[in-house]
CSV table of C-alpha atoms in Angstrom, one decimal:
chain,number,residue,atom,x,y,z
A,1,MET,CA,4.2,-47.1,-0.8
A,2,THR,CA,5.3,-43.6,-2.3
A,3,ARG,CA,6.7,-40.9,-0.1
A,4,ARG,CA,7.0,-37.4,-1.1
A,5,LEU,CA,11.1,-37.4,-0.8
A,6,VAL,CA,11.2,-39.9,-3.6
A,7,LEU,CA,10.5,-38.3,-7.0
A,8,THR,CA,9.6,-41.6,-9.2
A,9,ASN,CA,9.2,-44.8,-6.9
A,10,GLU,CA,10.6,-46.3,-3.8
A,11,ALA,CA,13.4,-48.2,-5.7
A,12,ALA,CA,15.1,-45.0,-6.9
A,13,GLY,CA,15.8,-43.2,-3.7
A,14,HIS,CA,18.5,-43.8,-1.0
A,15,PRO,CA,17.6,-45.9,1.7
A,16,PHE,CA,18.2,-43.3,4.3
A,17,ARG,CA,16.0,-41.1,2.9
A,18,ARG,CA,13.2,-43.7,2.5
A,19,SER,CA,13.6,-44.4,6.2
A,20,LEU,CA,12.8,-40.7,7.2
A,21,PRO,CA,9.4,-39.4,8.0
A,22,PRO,CA,7.4,-37.5,5.5
A,23,PRO,CA,8.0,-33.7,6.3
A,24,PRO,CA,5.2,-32.1,8.1
A,25,ARG,CA,2.8,-29.8,5.7
A,26,ALA,CA,3.5,-26.5,5.7
A,27,ARG,CA,0.8,-24.4,7.3
A,28,ARG,CA,-0.7,-21.2,5.3
A,29,VAL,CA,0.6,-18.1,6.6
A,30,ARG,CA,-1.5,-15.0,6.4
A,31,SER,CA,0.5,-12.1,5.3
A,32,ASP,CA,-2.1,-9.5,5.0
A,33,ASP,CA,-0.7,-7.1,7.2
A,34,SER,CA,3.2,-8.2,6.8
A,35,ASP,CA,4.0,-5.1,4.9
A,36,TRP,CA,2.5,-2.5,7.4
A,37,ARG,CA,4.2,-4.6,10.4
A,38,LEU,CA,7.5,-4.5,8.9
A,39,PHE,CA,7.0,-0.6,8.2
A,40,ALA,CA,5.9,-0.1,11.8
A,41,LEU,CA,9.3,-2.3,13.0
A,42,SER,CA,11.4,-0.1,10.8
A,43,PHE,CA,10.0,3.2,12.1
A,44,ALA,CA,10.4,2.3,15.5
A,45,ALA,CA,13.7,1.0,15.2
A,46,PHE,CA,15.0,4.1,13.2
A,47,PHE,CA,13.0,6.5,15.9
A,48,THR,CA,14.6,4.8,18.5
A,49,CYS,CA,18.3,4.8,17.1
A,50,PHE,CA,17.8,8.6,16.0
A,51,TYR,CA,16.4,9.6,19.1
A,52,SER,CA,19.1,8.0,21.3
A,53,PHE,CA,21.7,9.6,19.0
A,54,ILE,CA,20.3,13.1,19.6
A,55,PHE,CA,19.7,13.0,23.2
């Protein structure tokens, strides 16, 4: 039985690491609009700070 935490075989790893469950698989994240979201958030933060300092 091989696990992802052990690189070569079960005898090569530490007993504590072998007792851990395998890590969950990472979900694929859609980052199609992350640039636009970051731009909008940055613009809103700058506008709020600038507006609060002026008025």
